[in-house]
PDB file of C-alpha atoms in Angstrom:
ATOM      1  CA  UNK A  19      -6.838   4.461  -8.209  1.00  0.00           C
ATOM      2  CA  UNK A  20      -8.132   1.595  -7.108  1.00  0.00           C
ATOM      3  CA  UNK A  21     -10.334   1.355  -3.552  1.00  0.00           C
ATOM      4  CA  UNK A  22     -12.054  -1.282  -1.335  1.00  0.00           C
ATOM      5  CA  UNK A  23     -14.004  -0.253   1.310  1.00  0.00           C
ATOM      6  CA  UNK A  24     -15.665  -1.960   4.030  1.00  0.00           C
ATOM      7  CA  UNK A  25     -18.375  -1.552   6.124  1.00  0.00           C
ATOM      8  CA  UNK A  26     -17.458  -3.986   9.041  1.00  0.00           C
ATOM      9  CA  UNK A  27     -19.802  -6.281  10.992  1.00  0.00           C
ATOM     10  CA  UNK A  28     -19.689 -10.102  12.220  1.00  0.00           C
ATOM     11  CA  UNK A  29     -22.980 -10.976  10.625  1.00  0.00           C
ATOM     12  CA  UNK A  30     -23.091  -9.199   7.549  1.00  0.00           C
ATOM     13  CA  UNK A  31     -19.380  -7.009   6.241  1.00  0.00           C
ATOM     14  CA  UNK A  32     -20.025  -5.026   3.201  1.00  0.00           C
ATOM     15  CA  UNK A  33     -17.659  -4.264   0.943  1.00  0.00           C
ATOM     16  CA  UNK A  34     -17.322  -2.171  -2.481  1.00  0.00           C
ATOM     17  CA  UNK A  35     -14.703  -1.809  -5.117  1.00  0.00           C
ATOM     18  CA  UNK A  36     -14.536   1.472  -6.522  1.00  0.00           C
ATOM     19  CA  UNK A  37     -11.945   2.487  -9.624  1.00  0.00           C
ATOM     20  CA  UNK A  38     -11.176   6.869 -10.099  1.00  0.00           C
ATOM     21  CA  UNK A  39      -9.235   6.774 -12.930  1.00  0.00           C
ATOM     22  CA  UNK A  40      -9.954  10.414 -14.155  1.00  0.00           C
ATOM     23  CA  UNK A  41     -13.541  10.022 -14.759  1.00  0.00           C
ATOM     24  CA  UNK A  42     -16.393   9.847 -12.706  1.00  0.00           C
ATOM     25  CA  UNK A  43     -15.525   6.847 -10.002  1.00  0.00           C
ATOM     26  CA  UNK A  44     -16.948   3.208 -11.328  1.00  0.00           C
ATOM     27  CA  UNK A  45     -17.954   0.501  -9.194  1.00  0.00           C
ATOM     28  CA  UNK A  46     -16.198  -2.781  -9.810  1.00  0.00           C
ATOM     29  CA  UNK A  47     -17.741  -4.871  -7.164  1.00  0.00           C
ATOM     30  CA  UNK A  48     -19.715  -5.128  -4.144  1.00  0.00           C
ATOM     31  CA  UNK A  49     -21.257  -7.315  -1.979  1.00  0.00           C
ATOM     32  CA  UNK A  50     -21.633  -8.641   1.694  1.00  0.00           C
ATOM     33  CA  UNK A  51     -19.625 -11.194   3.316  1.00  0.00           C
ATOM     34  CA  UNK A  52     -21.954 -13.646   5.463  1.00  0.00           C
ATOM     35  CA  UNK A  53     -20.443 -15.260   8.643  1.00  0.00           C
ATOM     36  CA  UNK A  54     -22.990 -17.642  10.407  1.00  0.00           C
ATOM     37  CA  UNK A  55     -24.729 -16.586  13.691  1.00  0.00           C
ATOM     38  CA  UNK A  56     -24.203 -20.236  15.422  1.00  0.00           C
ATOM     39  CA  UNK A  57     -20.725 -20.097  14.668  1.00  0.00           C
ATOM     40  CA  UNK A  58     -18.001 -19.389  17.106  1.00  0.00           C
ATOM     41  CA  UNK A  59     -16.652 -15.575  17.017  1.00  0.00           C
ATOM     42  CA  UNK A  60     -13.003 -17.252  16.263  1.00  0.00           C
ATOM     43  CA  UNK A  61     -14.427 -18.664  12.846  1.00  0.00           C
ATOM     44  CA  UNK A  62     -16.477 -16.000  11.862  1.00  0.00           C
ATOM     45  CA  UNK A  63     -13.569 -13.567  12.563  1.00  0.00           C
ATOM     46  CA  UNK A  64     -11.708 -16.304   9.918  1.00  0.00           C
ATOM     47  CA  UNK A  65     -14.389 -16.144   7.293  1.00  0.00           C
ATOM     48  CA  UNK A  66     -13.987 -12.362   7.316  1.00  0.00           C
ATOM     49  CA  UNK A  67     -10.652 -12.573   7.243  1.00  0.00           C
ATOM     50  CA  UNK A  68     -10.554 -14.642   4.134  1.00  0.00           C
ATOM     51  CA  UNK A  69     -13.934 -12.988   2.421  1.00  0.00           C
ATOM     52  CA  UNK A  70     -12.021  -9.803   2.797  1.00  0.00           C
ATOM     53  CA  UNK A  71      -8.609 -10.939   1.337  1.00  0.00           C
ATOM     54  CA  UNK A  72     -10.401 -12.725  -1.502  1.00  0.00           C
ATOM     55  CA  UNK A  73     -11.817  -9.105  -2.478  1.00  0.00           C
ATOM     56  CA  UNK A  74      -8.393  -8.223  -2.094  1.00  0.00           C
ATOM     57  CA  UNK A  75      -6.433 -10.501  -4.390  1.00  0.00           C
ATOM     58  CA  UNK A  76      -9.260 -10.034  -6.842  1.00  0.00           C
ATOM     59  CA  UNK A  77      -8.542  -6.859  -8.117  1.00  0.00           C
ATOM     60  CA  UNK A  78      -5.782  -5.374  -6.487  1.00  0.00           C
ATOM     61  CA  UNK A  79      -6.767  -2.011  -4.739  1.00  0.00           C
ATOM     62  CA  UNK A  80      -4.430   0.621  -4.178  1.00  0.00           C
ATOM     63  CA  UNK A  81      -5.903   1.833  -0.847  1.00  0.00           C
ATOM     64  CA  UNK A  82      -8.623   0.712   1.789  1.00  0.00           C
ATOM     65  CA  UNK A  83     -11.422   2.589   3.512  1.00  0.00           C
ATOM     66  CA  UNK A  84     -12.962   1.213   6.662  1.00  0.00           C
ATOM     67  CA  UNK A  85     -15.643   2.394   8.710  1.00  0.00           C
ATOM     68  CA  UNK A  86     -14.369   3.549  12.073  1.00  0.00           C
ATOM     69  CA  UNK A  87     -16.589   2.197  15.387  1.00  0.00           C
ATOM     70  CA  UNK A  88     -19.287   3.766  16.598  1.00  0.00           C
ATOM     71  CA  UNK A  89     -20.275   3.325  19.939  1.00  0.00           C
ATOM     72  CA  UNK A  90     -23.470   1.112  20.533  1.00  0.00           C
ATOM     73  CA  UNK A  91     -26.051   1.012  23.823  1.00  0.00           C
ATOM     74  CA  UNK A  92     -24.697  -2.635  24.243  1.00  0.00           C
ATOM     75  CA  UNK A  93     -21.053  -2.669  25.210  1.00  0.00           C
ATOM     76  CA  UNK A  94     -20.346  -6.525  23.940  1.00  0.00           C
ATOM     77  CA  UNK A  95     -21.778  -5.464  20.082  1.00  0.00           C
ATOM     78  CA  UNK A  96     -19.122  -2.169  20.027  1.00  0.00           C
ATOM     79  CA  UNK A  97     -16.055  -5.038  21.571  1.00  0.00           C
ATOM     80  CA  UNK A  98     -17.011  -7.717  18.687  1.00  0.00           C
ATOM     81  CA  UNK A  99     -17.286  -5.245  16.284  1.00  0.00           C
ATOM     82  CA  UNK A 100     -14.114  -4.112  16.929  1.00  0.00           C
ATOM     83  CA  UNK A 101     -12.799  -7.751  16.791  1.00  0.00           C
ATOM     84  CA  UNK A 102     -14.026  -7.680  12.745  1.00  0.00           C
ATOM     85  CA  UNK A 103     -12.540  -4.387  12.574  1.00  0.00           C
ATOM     86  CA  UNK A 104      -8.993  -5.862  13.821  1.00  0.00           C
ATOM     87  CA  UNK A 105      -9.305  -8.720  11.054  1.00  0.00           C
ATOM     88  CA  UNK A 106     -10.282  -6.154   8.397  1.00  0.00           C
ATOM     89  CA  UNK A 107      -7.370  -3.528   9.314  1.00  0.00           C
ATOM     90  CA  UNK A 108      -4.990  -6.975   9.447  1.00  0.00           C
ATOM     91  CA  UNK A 109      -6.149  -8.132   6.178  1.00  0.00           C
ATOM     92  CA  UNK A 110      -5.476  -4.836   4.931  1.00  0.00           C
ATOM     93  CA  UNK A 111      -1.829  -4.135   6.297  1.00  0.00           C
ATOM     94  CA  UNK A 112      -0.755  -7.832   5.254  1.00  0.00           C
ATOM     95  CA  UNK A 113      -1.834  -6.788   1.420  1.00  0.00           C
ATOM     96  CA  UNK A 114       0.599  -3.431   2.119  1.00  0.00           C
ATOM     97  CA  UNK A 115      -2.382  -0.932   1.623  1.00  0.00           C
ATOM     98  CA  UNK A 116      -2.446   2.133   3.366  1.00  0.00           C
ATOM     99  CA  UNK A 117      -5.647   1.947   5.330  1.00  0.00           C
ATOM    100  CA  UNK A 118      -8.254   5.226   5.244  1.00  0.00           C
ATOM    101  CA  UNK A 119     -10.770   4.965   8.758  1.00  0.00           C
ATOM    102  CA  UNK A 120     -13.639   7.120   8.378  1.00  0.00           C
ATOM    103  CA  UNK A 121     -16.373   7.986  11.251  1.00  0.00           C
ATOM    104  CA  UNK A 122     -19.732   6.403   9.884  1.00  0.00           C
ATOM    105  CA  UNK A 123     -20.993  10.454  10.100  1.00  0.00           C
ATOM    106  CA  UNK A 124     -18.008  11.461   7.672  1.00  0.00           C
ATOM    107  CA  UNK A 125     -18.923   9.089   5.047  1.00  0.00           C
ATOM    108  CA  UNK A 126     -22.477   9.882   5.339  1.00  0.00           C
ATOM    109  CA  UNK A 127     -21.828  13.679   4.767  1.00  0.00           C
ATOM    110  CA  UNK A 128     -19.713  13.261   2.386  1.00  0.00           C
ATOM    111  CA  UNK A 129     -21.998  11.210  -0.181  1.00  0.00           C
ATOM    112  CA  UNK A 130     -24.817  12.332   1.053  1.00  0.00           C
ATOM    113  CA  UNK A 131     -24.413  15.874   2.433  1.00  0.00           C
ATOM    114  CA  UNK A 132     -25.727  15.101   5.838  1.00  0.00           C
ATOM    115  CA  UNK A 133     -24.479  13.231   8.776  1.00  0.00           C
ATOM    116  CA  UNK A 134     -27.489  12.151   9.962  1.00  0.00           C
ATOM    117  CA  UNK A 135     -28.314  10.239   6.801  1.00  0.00           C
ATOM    118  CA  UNK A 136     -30.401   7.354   6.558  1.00  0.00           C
ATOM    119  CA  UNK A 137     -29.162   4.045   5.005  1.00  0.00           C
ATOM    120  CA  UNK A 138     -31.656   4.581   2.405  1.00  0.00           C
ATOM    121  CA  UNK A 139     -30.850   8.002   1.513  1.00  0.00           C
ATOM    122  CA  UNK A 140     -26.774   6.084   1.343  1.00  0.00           C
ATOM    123  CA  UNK A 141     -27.776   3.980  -1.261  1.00  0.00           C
ATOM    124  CA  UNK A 142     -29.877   6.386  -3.362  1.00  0.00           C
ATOM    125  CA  UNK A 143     -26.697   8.630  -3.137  1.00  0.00           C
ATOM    126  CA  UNK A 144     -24.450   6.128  -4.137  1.00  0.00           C
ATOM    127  CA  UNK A 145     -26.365   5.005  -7.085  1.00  0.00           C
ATOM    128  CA  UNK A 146     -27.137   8.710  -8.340  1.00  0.00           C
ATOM    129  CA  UNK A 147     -22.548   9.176  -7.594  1.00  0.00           C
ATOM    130  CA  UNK A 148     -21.638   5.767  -9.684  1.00  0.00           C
ATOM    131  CA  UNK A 149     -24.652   6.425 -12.389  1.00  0.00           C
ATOM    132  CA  UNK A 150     -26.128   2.949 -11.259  1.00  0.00           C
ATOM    133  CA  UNK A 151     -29.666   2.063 -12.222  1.00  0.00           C
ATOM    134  CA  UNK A 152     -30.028   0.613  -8.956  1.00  0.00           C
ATOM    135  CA  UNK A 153     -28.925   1.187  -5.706  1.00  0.00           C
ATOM    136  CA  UNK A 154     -26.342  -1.864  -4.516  1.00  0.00           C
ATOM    137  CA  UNK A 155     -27.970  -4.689  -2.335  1.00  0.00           C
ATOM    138  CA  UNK A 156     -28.082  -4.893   0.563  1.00  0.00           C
ATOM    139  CA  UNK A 157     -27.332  -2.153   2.030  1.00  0.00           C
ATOM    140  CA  UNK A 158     -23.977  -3.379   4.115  1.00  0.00           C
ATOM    141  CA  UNK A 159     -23.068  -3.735  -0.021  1.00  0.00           C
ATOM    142  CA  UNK A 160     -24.184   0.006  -0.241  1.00  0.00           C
ATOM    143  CA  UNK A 161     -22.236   1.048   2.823  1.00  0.00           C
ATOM    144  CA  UNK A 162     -19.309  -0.442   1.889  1.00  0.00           C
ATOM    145  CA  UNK A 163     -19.278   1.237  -1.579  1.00  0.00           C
ATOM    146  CA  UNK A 164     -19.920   4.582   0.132  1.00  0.00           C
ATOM    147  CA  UNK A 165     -17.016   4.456   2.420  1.00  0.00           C
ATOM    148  CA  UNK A 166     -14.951   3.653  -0.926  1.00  0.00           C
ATOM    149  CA  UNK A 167     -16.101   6.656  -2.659  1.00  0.00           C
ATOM    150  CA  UNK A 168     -15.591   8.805   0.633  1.00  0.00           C
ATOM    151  CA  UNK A 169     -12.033   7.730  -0.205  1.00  0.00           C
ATOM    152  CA  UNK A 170     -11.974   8.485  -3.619  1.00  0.00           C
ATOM    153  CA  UNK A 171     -13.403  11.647  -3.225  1.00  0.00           C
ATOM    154  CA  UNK A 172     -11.340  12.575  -0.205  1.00  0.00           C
ATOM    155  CA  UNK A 173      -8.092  12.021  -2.452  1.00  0.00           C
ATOM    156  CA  UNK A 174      -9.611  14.379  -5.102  1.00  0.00           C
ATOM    157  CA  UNK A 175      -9.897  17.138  -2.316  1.00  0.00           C
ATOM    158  CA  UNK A 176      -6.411  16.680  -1.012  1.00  0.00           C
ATOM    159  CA  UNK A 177      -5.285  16.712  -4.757  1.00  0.00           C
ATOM    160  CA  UNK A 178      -7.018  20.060  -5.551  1.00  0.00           C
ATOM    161  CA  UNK A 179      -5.719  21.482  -1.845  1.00  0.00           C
ATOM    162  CA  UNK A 180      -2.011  20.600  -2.699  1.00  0.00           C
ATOM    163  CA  UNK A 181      -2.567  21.914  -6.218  1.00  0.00           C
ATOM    164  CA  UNK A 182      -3.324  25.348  -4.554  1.00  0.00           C
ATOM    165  CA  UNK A 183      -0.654  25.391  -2.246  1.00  0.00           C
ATOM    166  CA  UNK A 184       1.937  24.814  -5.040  1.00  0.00           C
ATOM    167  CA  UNK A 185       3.394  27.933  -6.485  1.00  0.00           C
ATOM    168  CA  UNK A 186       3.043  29.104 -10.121  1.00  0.00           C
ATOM    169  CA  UNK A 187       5.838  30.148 -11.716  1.00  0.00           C
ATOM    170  CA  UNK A 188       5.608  33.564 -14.463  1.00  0.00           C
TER     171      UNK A 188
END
């Protein structure tokens, strides 16, 4: 299984590539795609757009996991982050990939054990999960990698639940 996840923005998206194929999850890519600040919201919605397809086509995930909003002090950050959202979620649909939202508190619990994590204890966490000697730069990279594993491990859970609820036969 195959996962992309993204931790959206207009300035800075992060994204990670995460592969579970039985073992312990590996990290295929991960990175940020940069939109300039001067540059209208239409073409920086555009360049996300196309960063996050590129990703895409690259290497073919079977699934994506984006970070759900949270809701900021300043009303006009939460509606333009929701604009890179819509391009992400797009992007994701036109590829035919089911699409996994997760509250930013989720994914921090669940690769870090606590909601309230820092960004620094994220990419610690994430390095320790993938058995990286560094944690991935920056850390919209790191984010974006974390809300793939969340994913990954999320599917292992739901695996192991429906394994339990099947019966045994004598």
């Amino acid at each position: 299984m195959i996962v992309i996840g993204i931790d959206p923005g207009t300035a800075a998206t992060g994204y990670g590539v995460v592969v579970a194929d039985g073992g312990p999850p590996r990290l295929l890519e991960c990175g940020v795609i940069r939109t300039p600040a001067t540059a209208p919201l239409a073409e920086r919605l555009a360049d996300i757009f196309e960063g996050v397809t590129d990703v895409i086509t690259r290497h073919t995930p079977d699934a994506m996991a984006v970070e759900s909003i949270f809701y900021a002090r300043n009303v006009r950050t939460t509606v333009v982050l929701g604009h890179a959202r819509g391009v992400i979620l797009l992007a994701g649909q036109r590829a035919g990939l089911p699409v996994h939202e997760y509250a930013p508190a989720v994914i921090k619990k669940t690769v870090v054990g606590r909601g309230a994590a820092t960004k620094a204890q994220v990419q610690f966490m994430v390095a320790r999960l993938l058995r990286l000697k560094s944690a991935p730069q920056p850390a919209d990279a790191a984010d974006g990698v974390a809300c793939a594993l969340t994913c990954v491990l999320a599917a292992k859970l739901d695996a192991v639940r429906a394994m339990w609820r099947t019966p045994v036969l004598p």
